[in-house]
Coordinates of C-alpha atoms in Angstrom, one line a residue:
M839 CA -12.1 86.0 -43.4
K840 CA -11.0 82.4 -43.2
E841 CA -7.9 83.4 -41.3
L842 CA -10.1 85.5 -38.8
F843 CA -12.4 82.4 -38.4
N844 CA -9.4 80.1 -37.7
N845 CA -7.9 82.6 -35.3
F846 CA -11.1 82.8 -33.3
F847 CA -11.3 79.0 -32.8
D848 CA -7.6 78.9 -32.0
K849 CA -8.3 81.0 -28.9
Y850 CA -12.0 80.6 -28.2
G851 CA -15.0 78.3 -28.8
L852 CA -15.0 75.9 -25.8
S853 CA -17.7 77.9 -23.9
F854 CA -20.1 77.4 -26.9
I855 CA -19.9 73.6 -26.3
M856 CA -20.6 74.2 -22.6
V857 CA -23.6 76.5 -23.4
A858 CA -24.8 74.1 -26.2
S859 CA -24.9 71.3 -23.7
Y860 CA -27.1 73.2 -21.2
F861 CA -29.3 74.9 -23.7
G862 CA -31.6 72.1 -24.7
S863 CA -35.3 71.6 -25.3
G864 CA -35.8 71.7 -21.5
S865 CA -34.4 75.2 -21.3
I866 CA -36.7 76.4 -24.1
F867 CA -39.8 75.0 -22.3
I868 CA -38.8 76.3 -18.8
A869 CA -38.1 79.8 -20.2
S870 CA -41.4 79.7 -22.1
Q871 CA -43.3 78.7 -19.0
A872 CA -41.7 81.5 -17.1
G873 CA -42.9 84.0 -19.7
V874 CA -46.4 82.5 -19.8
E875 CA -46.9 82.6 -16.0
Y876 CA -45.0 85.7 -15.0
G877 CA -44.5 87.8 -18.1
Y878 CA -41.2 89.5 -18.0
L879 CA -40.8 89.3 -14.2
L880 CA -38.2 86.5 -14.2
I881 CA -35.7 87.9 -16.7
W882 CA -33.5 88.7 -13.7
A883 CA -33.4 85.0 -12.8
V884 CA -31.8 84.3 -16.2
I885 CA -29.1 86.9 -15.5
G886 CA -28.5 85.3 -12.1
A887 CA -28.4 81.8 -13.6
V888 CA -25.9 82.9 -16.3
L889 CA -23.6 84.5 -13.6
L890 CA -23.8 81.3 -11.5
G891 CA -23.2 79.1 -14.6
F892 CA -20.2 81.3 -15.5
M893 CA -18.9 81.0 -11.9
A894 CA -19.2 77.2 -12.0
Q895 CA -17.4 76.9 -15.3
D896 CA -14.7 79.3 -14.1
M897 CA -14.1 76.9 -11.2
S898 CA -13.9 73.9 -13.5
A899 CA -11.6 75.7 -15.9
R900 CA -9.2 76.9 -13.2
L901 CA -9.1 73.3 -11.9
G902 CA -8.1 72.0 -15.3
I903 CA -5.5 74.8 -15.9
F904 CA -3.8 74.7 -12.5
G905 CA -4.7 71.3 -11.1
D906 CA -6.2 68.3 -12.8
T907 CA -9.5 67.1 -14.3
L908 CA -12.4 66.8 -11.9
M909 CA -12.7 63.0 -12.1
T910 CA -9.0 62.5 -11.8
F911 CA -9.1 64.5 -8.6
I912 CA -12.0 62.3 -7.3
R913 CA -10.1 59.1 -8.2
K914 CA -7.0 60.3 -6.3
K915 CA -9.0 61.2 -3.3
L916 CA -11.6 58.4 -3.2
G917 CA -10.0 55.6 -5.1
K918 CA -10.9 53.8 -8.3
Q919 CA -13.9 51.8 -6.9
L920 CA -15.8 54.6 -5.4
S921 CA -14.9 56.9 -8.3
L922 CA -16.3 54.3 -10.7
V923 CA -19.5 54.1 -8.7
I924 CA -19.9 57.9 -8.8
A925 CA -19.2 57.9 -12.5
L926 CA -21.7 55.2 -13.3
F927 CA -24.4 56.8 -11.1
L928 CA -23.9 60.1 -12.8
S929 CA -23.9 58.4 -16.2
I930 CA -27.5 57.4 -15.6
G931 CA -28.4 61.1 -15.5
C932 CA -26.6 61.7 -18.8
I933 CA -28.6 58.9 -20.5
A934 CA -31.8 60.2 -19.0
W935 CA -31.0 63.6 -20.6
T936 CA -30.4 61.9 -23.9
L937 CA -33.7 60.1 -23.7
A938 CA -35.5 63.4 -23.4
L939 CA -33.4 65.1 -26.1
T940 CA -33.8 62.4 -28.8
G941 CA -37.6 62.5 -28.0
A942 CA -37.7 66.3 -28.4
V943 CA -35.9 66.2 -31.8
G944 CA -38.2 63.3 -33.0
M945 CA -41.4 65.1 -31.9
S946 CA -40.3 68.4 -33.6
F947 CA -39.7 66.6 -36.9
E948 CA -43.1 64.9 -36.5
V949 CA -44.8 68.2 -36.2
L950 CA -42.8 69.8 -39.0
T951 CA -43.8 67.0 -41.3
G952 CA -47.4 67.3 -40.3
G953 CA -47.4 63.9 -38.7
A954 CA -46.2 62.1 -41.9
V955 CA -43.6 60.4 -39.8
S956 CA -44.1 59.5 -36.1
W957 CA -41.5 60.8 -33.5
Q958 CA -40.5 57.3 -32.3
P959 CA -38.3 56.2 -35.3
L960 CA -37.1 59.8 -35.7
A961 CA -35.8 59.6 -32.1
V962 CA -33.7 56.6 -33.0
V963 CA -32.4 58.3 -36.1
T964 CA -31.4 61.3 -34.0
G965 CA -29.4 59.0 -31.7
I966 CA -27.5 57.6 -34.7
C967 CA -26.8 61.1 -36.1
A968 CA -25.5 62.1 -32.6
I969 CA -23.1 59.2 -32.6
L970 CA -21.7 60.1 -36.0
V971 CA -21.2 63.8 -35.0
G972 CA -19.7 62.9 -31.6
I973 CA -16.9 60.7 -32.9
L974 CA -15.7 63.5 -35.2
N975 CA -12.6 65.4 -34.5
Y976 CA -13.1 67.8 -31.6
N977 CA -12.3 70.9 -33.6
Y978 CA -15.1 70.1 -36.1
V979 CA -17.6 69.5 -33.3
E980 CA -16.6 72.8 -31.7
K981 CA -17.3 74.7 -34.9
V982 CA -20.7 72.9 -35.4
M983 CA -21.8 73.7 -31.9
T984 CA -20.8 77.4 -32.2
A985 CA -22.6 77.7 -35.5
M986 CA -25.7 76.1 -34.0
M987 CA -25.7 78.5 -31.0
F988 CA -25.5 81.5 -33.3
L989 CA -28.3 80.1 -35.4
L990 CA -30.4 79.8 -32.2
L991 CA -29.5 83.4 -31.3
V992 CA -30.6 84.7 -34.7
L993 CA -33.8 82.7 -34.7
Y994 CA -35.1 83.7 -31.3
L995 CA -34.0 87.4 -31.7
V996 CA -36.1 87.5 -34.9
V997 CA -39.1 86.1 -33.2
A998 CA -38.7 88.2 -30.1
G999 CA -38.5 91.4 -32.3
A1000 CA -41.6 90.4 -34.2
S1001 CA -43.5 89.8 -31.0
G1002 CA -43.6 93.5 -30.2
P1003 CA -42.7 93.4 -26.5
D1004 CA -43.3 96.4 -24.2
M1005 CA -39.7 97.5 -23.6
M1006 CA -40.4 99.3 -20.4
E1007 CA -41.8 96.0 -18.9
V1008 CA -38.8 94.1 -20.3
A1009 CA -36.5 96.6 -18.5
A1010 CA -38.5 96.1 -15.3
G1011 CA -37.9 92.4 -15.5
F1012 CA -34.2 92.9 -14.8
V1013 CA -35.1 94.1 -11.3
P1014 CA -35.3 91.0 -9.0
S1015 CA -38.8 90.2 -7.7
I1016 CA -40.5 87.0 -6.5
P1017 CA -44.3 87.3 -6.7
D1018 CA -45.0 83.9 -5.2
V1019 CA -43.4 80.5 -4.3
N1020 CA -44.0 79.0 -7.8
A1021 CA -42.0 81.9 -9.3
M1022 CA -39.1 81.0 -7.0
L1023 CA -39.3 77.4 -8.2
L1024 CA -39.3 78.4 -11.8
G1025 CA -36.2 80.6 -11.1
A1026 CA -34.6 77.6 -9.5
A1027 CA -35.4 75.5 -12.6
I1028 CA -33.8 78.2 -14.8
L1029 CA -30.7 77.9 -12.7
G1030 CA -30.8 74.1 -12.8
T1031 CA -30.7 74.1 -16.6
T1032 CA -27.9 76.6 -16.7
A1033 CA -25.4 75.3 -14.1
L1034 CA -25.2 71.9 -15.9
W1035 CA -23.1 69.4 -13.9
P1036 CA -21.6 67.5 -16.9
N1037 CA -19.9 70.7 -17.9
F1038 CA -18.0 70.7 -14.6
F1039 CA -16.2 67.6 -15.9
L1040 CA -15.9 68.6 -19.5
E1041 CA -14.4 72.1 -18.9
S1042 CA -11.7 70.7 -16.6
I1043 CA -10.8 68.2 -19.4
L1044 CA -11.1 70.3 -22.5
V1045 CA -9.2 73.4 -21.4
K1046 CA -6.0 71.6 -22.4
R1047 CA -7.4 71.2 -25.9
K1048 CA -7.4 74.9 -26.2
G1049 CA -3.8 75.2 -25.0
W1050 CA -4.8 76.8 -21.7
H1051 CA -2.3 75.6 -19.1
S1052 CA -1.0 78.6 -17.1
K1053 CA -2.0 81.8 -15.5
K1054 CA -1.6 83.8 -18.7
H1055 CA -4.4 81.8 -20.3
V1056 CA -7.0 82.7 -17.6
K1057 CA -8.0 85.9 -19.3
A1058 CA -8.7 84.1 -22.6
M1059 CA -10.6 81.4 -20.8
R1060 CA -12.8 84.0 -19.1
T1061 CA -13.3 86.0 -22.3
D1062 CA -14.5 82.7 -23.9
L1063 CA -16.9 82.1 -21.0
K1064 CA -18.3 85.6 -21.3
M1065 CA -19.0 85.2 -25.0
G1066 CA -20.7 81.8 -24.7
Y1067 CA -22.8 82.6 -21.6
T1068 CA -23.8 86.0 -23.0
V1069 CA -25.1 84.3 -26.2
G1070 CA -26.9 81.7 -24.0
G1071 CA -28.4 84.3 -21.8
I1072 CA -29.7 86.5 -24.7
I1073 CA -31.4 83.5 -26.2
T1074 CA -33.1 82.5 -22.9
V1075 CA -34.2 86.1 -22.3
S1076 CA -35.6 86.2 -25.9
I1077 CA -37.7 83.1 -25.3
I1078 CA -39.2 84.7 -22.1
I1079 CA -39.9 87.8 -24.0
V1080 CA -41.7 85.9 -26.8
A1081 CA -43.7 83.9 -24.3
A1082 CA -44.7 87.0 -22.3
A1083 CA -45.5 89.1 -25.4
V1084 CA -47.4 86.4 -27.4
L1085 CA -48.4 83.4 -25.4
R1086 CA -49.5 85.1 -22.2
P1087 CA -51.9 87.6 -24.0
A1088 CA -53.3 84.7 -26.0
G1089 CA -54.6 83.2 -22.8
Y1090 CA -52.0 80.5 -22.2
T1091 CA -51.4 79.8 -18.5
E1092 CA -49.3 76.6 -18.9
L1093 CA -47.6 74.6 -21.6
S1094 CA -49.2 71.2 -21.5
T1095 CA -48.3 70.0 -25.0
F1096 CA -45.2 69.9 -27.0
T1097 CA -46.5 72.2 -29.7
A1098 CA -48.3 74.7 -27.5
P1099 CA -45.6 77.5 -27.8
G1100 CA -45.3 77.0 -31.5
E1101 CA -49.1 76.9 -32.1
A1102 CA -49.6 80.2 -30.2
L1103 CA -46.8 81.8 -32.2
E1104 CA -48.4 80.6 -35.4
M1105 CA -51.8 82.1 -34.5
V1106 CA -50.3 85.5 -33.7
L1107 CA -47.2 85.8 -36.0
G1108 CA -47.9 83.3 -38.8
Q1109 CA -46.8 79.8 -39.7
W1110 CA -43.1 80.9 -40.1
A1111 CA -43.0 81.5 -36.3
M1112 CA -44.0 77.9 -35.6
I1113 CA -41.4 76.6 -38.1
V1114 CA -38.7 78.8 -36.4
F1115 CA -39.7 77.6 -33.0
L1116 CA -39.5 73.9 -34.0
I1117 CA -36.1 74.4 -35.8
G1118 CA -34.9 76.0 -32.6
V1119 CA -36.0 73.1 -30.5
I1120 CA -34.3 70.7 -32.9
A1121 CA -31.0 72.6 -32.9
A1122 CA -31.0 73.1 -29.2
A1123 CA -31.9 69.5 -28.4
F1124 CA -29.4 67.9 -30.8
N1125 CA -26.7 70.3 -29.7
S1126 CA -27.0 69.1 -26.2
I1127 CA -26.7 65.4 -26.8
V1128 CA -23.1 65.2 -27.9
P1129 CA -21.3 67.1 -25.1
I1130 CA -23.6 65.6 -22.4
M1131 CA -22.8 62.1 -23.6
W1132 CA -19.1 62.8 -24.0
T1133 CA -19.1 63.2 -20.2
V1134 CA -19.9 59.5 -19.7
P1135 CA -16.7 57.9 -21.3
F1136 CA -14.6 60.7 -19.9
M1137 CA -15.8 60.0 -16.3
I1138 CA -15.7 56.2 -16.6
L1139 CA -12.2 56.0 -18.1
E1140 CA -10.7 58.6 -15.8
A1141 CA -12.2 56.8 -12.8
L1142 CA -10.4 53.7 -13.9
D1143 CA -7.2 55.6 -14.8
I1144 CA -7.4 54.5 -18.4
D1145 CA -6.1 56.9 -21.0
H1146 CA -8.9 58.2 -23.2
E1147 CA -6.4 59.9 -25.5
D1148 CA -8.3 63.2 -25.3
G1149 CA -11.5 61.5 -26.4
T1150 CA -10.0 59.8 -29.5
S1151 CA -9.4 56.3 -28.2
N1152 CA -11.6 53.5 -29.5
L1153 CA -12.8 52.6 -26.0
F1154 CA -13.9 56.2 -25.5
K1155 CA -15.9 56.1 -28.8
L1156 CA -17.3 52.7 -27.9
I1157 CA -18.6 53.9 -24.5
F1158 CA -19.9 57.1 -26.0
S1159 CA -21.8 55.2 -28.8
G1160 CA -23.2 52.7 -26.3
G1161 CA -24.5 55.4 -24.1
I1162 CA -26.4 57.1 -26.9
L1163 CA -27.6 53.7 -28.2
I1164 CA -29.4 53.4 -24.9
G1165 CA -30.5 57.0 -24.8
M1166 CA -32.1 56.9 -28.2
F1167 CA -34.8 54.5 -27.1
S1168 CA -36.9 57.2 -25.7
P1169 CA -40.0 55.7 -27.3
L1170 CA -39.6 52.5 -25.2
V1171 CA -39.1 54.6 -22.0
A1172 CA -42.2 56.6 -22.9
H1173 CA -44.2 53.4 -23.3
I1174 CA -43.0 51.8 -20.1
T1175 CA -43.3 54.9 -17.8
G1176 CA -46.3 56.5 -19.5
L1177 CA -44.4 59.8 -19.8
S1178 CA -45.0 62.2 -22.7
V1179 CA -42.2 63.9 -24.5
V1180 CA -42.9 67.1 -22.7
E1181 CA -42.7 65.3 -19.3
M1182 CA -39.4 63.7 -20.2
I1183 CA -38.0 67.1 -21.4
T1184 CA -38.8 68.7 -18.0
L1185 CA -38.5 65.8 -15.6
F1186 CA -35.2 64.2 -16.7
P1187 CA -33.3 67.5 -16.3
A1188 CA -35.0 67.9 -13.0
Y1189 CA -33.7 64.5 -12.0
N1190 CA -30.2 65.6 -12.8
G1191 CA -30.7 68.8 -10.9
V1192 CA -31.7 66.8 -7.8
F1193 CA -29.1 64.1 -7.9
G1194 CA -26.2 65.1 -10.2
L1195 CA -25.8 68.8 -9.5
P1196 CA -25.3 68.7 -5.7
I1197 CA -22.9 65.8 -5.9
T1198 CA -20.7 67.4 -8.6
A1199 CA -21.0 70.9 -7.2
A1200 CA -19.7 69.7 -3.8
L1201 CA -16.9 67.7 -5.4
L1202 CA -15.8 70.7 -7.6
F1203 CA -15.9 73.0 -4.6
W1204 CA -13.7 70.5 -2.7
A1205 CA -11.2 70.3 -5.7
V1206 CA -10.7 74.1 -6.1
N1207 CA -10.0 74.4 -2.4
D1208 CA -7.4 71.7 -2.4
K1209 CA -4.2 73.7 -1.8
K1210 CA -2.0 70.6 -2.5
L1211 CA -3.5 70.4 -6.0
M1212 CA -4.2 74.0 -6.8
G1213 CA -1.3 75.7 -4.9
V1214 CA -1.6 79.5 -4.8
H1215 CA -4.5 79.3 -7.2
A1216 CA -6.8 77.6 -4.7
N1217 CA -9.9 79.5 -3.8
D1218 CA -9.5 82.4 -1.4
W1219 CA -12.3 83.4 1.0
K1220 CA -13.9 85.8 -1.5
L1221 CA -14.2 83.1 -4.2
N1222 CA -15.5 80.6 -1.6
A1223 CA -18.1 83.1 -0.5
V1224 CA -19.4 83.3 -4.1
N1225 CA -18.8 79.7 -5.1
S1226 CA -20.5 78.3 -2.0
I1227 CA -23.8 79.8 -3.3
L1228 CA -24.0 77.1 -6.0
V1229 CA -23.3 74.3 -3.6
I1230 CA -25.8 75.4 -0.9
F1231 CA -28.5 76.1 -3.5
S1232 CA -28.1 72.8 -5.3
I1233 CA -28.3 70.9 -2.0
Y1234 CA -31.4 72.9 -0.9
I1235 CA -33.1 72.1 -4.3
A1236 CA -32.2 68.4 -3.9
I1237 CA -33.6 68.1 -0.4
N1238 CA -36.9 69.8 -1.3
S1239 CA -37.5 68.3 -4.7
A1240 CA -36.2 64.7 -4.7
R1241 CA -39.4 62.9 -3.7
G1242 CA -41.6 65.0 -6.1
V1243 CA -39.3 64.4 -9.0
L1244 CA -39.1 60.6 -8.5
N1245 CA -42.8 60.3 -8.0
A1246 CA -43.4 62.3 -11.2
I1247 CA -41.0 60.1 -13.2
F1248 CA -42.0 56.7 -11.9
G1249 CA -45.5 57.2 -10.7
G1250 CA -47.0 56.2 -14.1
M1251 CA -45.4 52.8 -13.7
L1252 CA -47.3 52.1 -10.5
V1253 CA -50.7 52.8 -12.0

C-alpha cells in the first residue's frame, strides 16, 4: 500500500494543488446559491467550467513543459520593470483572496464552537498555520492538499446522498439551459472560481517538480488534470444538489448569512449536516490559501530574474510569509470597509475575476502561441479556437462587471 501511495505521487498529484486553490469557500457559496435559485438547472455550467479550467491548466502545463514559466515569458517579452508591476498588481488579488479565506476559516470555527471564540482572532491563527504549512517541503504539501480534496469529496457526497435528490431532475441539469440573465451571471461566477488565474503561473512552474519536461510526459500531465478536475467537479455538483434538494424546498431564495446553508441542512438532516458543512468550508478555505499565496513570491522573483530555488529559497519564504501576514488581517479589513465575511468570500474572488483573470488569460494565450518559445508545440488553429473562449469570456466579464464589483467592495467606505 505504501509503495502504491508513493508511486501515485511520483506521477500525479499536481492537479490536486490546482483544484485545491480554486475550490475555496467562495466556490461553496456560489454553488450553493446556484442550487438555491435554480435547483439542478446549472449543473451543466459546472461541467463547462471544469472543461475550461482543464483547458487553461493544459495550456499552462504545456508552456512549462515545452517552453518556460509564464512569468519568465512575460519578463523576457516586457522587461523586468513592467513584469514587476504586473506581478505586484496581481499580488493584490492574491492577498484579497487570503483575506476572504482566513475570514471564512475563522467564522466557521466560531460557529462550530457556538460563539465561544470570535472569528477575528481565529482568522489570524489561520494565517499563521498557513505560513507553517506553506514553507514545508513541496511533496508534503501536495499530499496534504490531495488528502483534503478527497475529504471534501467524501463529505459532500455523503450529504448529497442523504438529501434525497430527484435523480431525473439531476440528469436534466446536465442539459444546458439559461432561464434568465441572473442564471447566466451565476454560471459565469462558477467559471470564474474554476479557471483560477494564479494556477496559470503555478502549473507552468511546478510541472518540472513532477519531472514533466518532454512530449512523453503530456499524457501523464493530462491524466493528472483529469483526476483533479473530476474530483473538483463532482464536489461542486454535489453542493448544487444539496442546495437544490434541501435549501430550495426549505424556502431559501438567497444565502445572506455565513451559516445559512448549514442551518438549513441542520433543520432537514440533523446537526451532523451542519458540522459536515462547516468542516468542508474550513478544509476548502484553508486548502486554497497556500497555493494562491505561493503565486506571489514566484511571480515577483521571476519578474526580477531572481532564483527562487523551486520555492525553497529564504527570500521566497519571506515574501510568502509576508503576504499571508497581510492577508490574515481580514478582521481589520472588515472593520474598515464594512464588509461581512460572506461579502468578502464572494466579492474578493469577483475582483480577481474582473482584473486578474483577463490579464493572465491573455498573457497565457500569447505565450502558448509564441512559436520561438514553443516551437512545434505552439497552439494550432484548433487549440486557438478552443483556448480563445477563455480569453474572450474573461474580457467580457471584466468589461461588464468591473464597476459593480468595485462599488460593492469600496462602497461601504464612502458611507
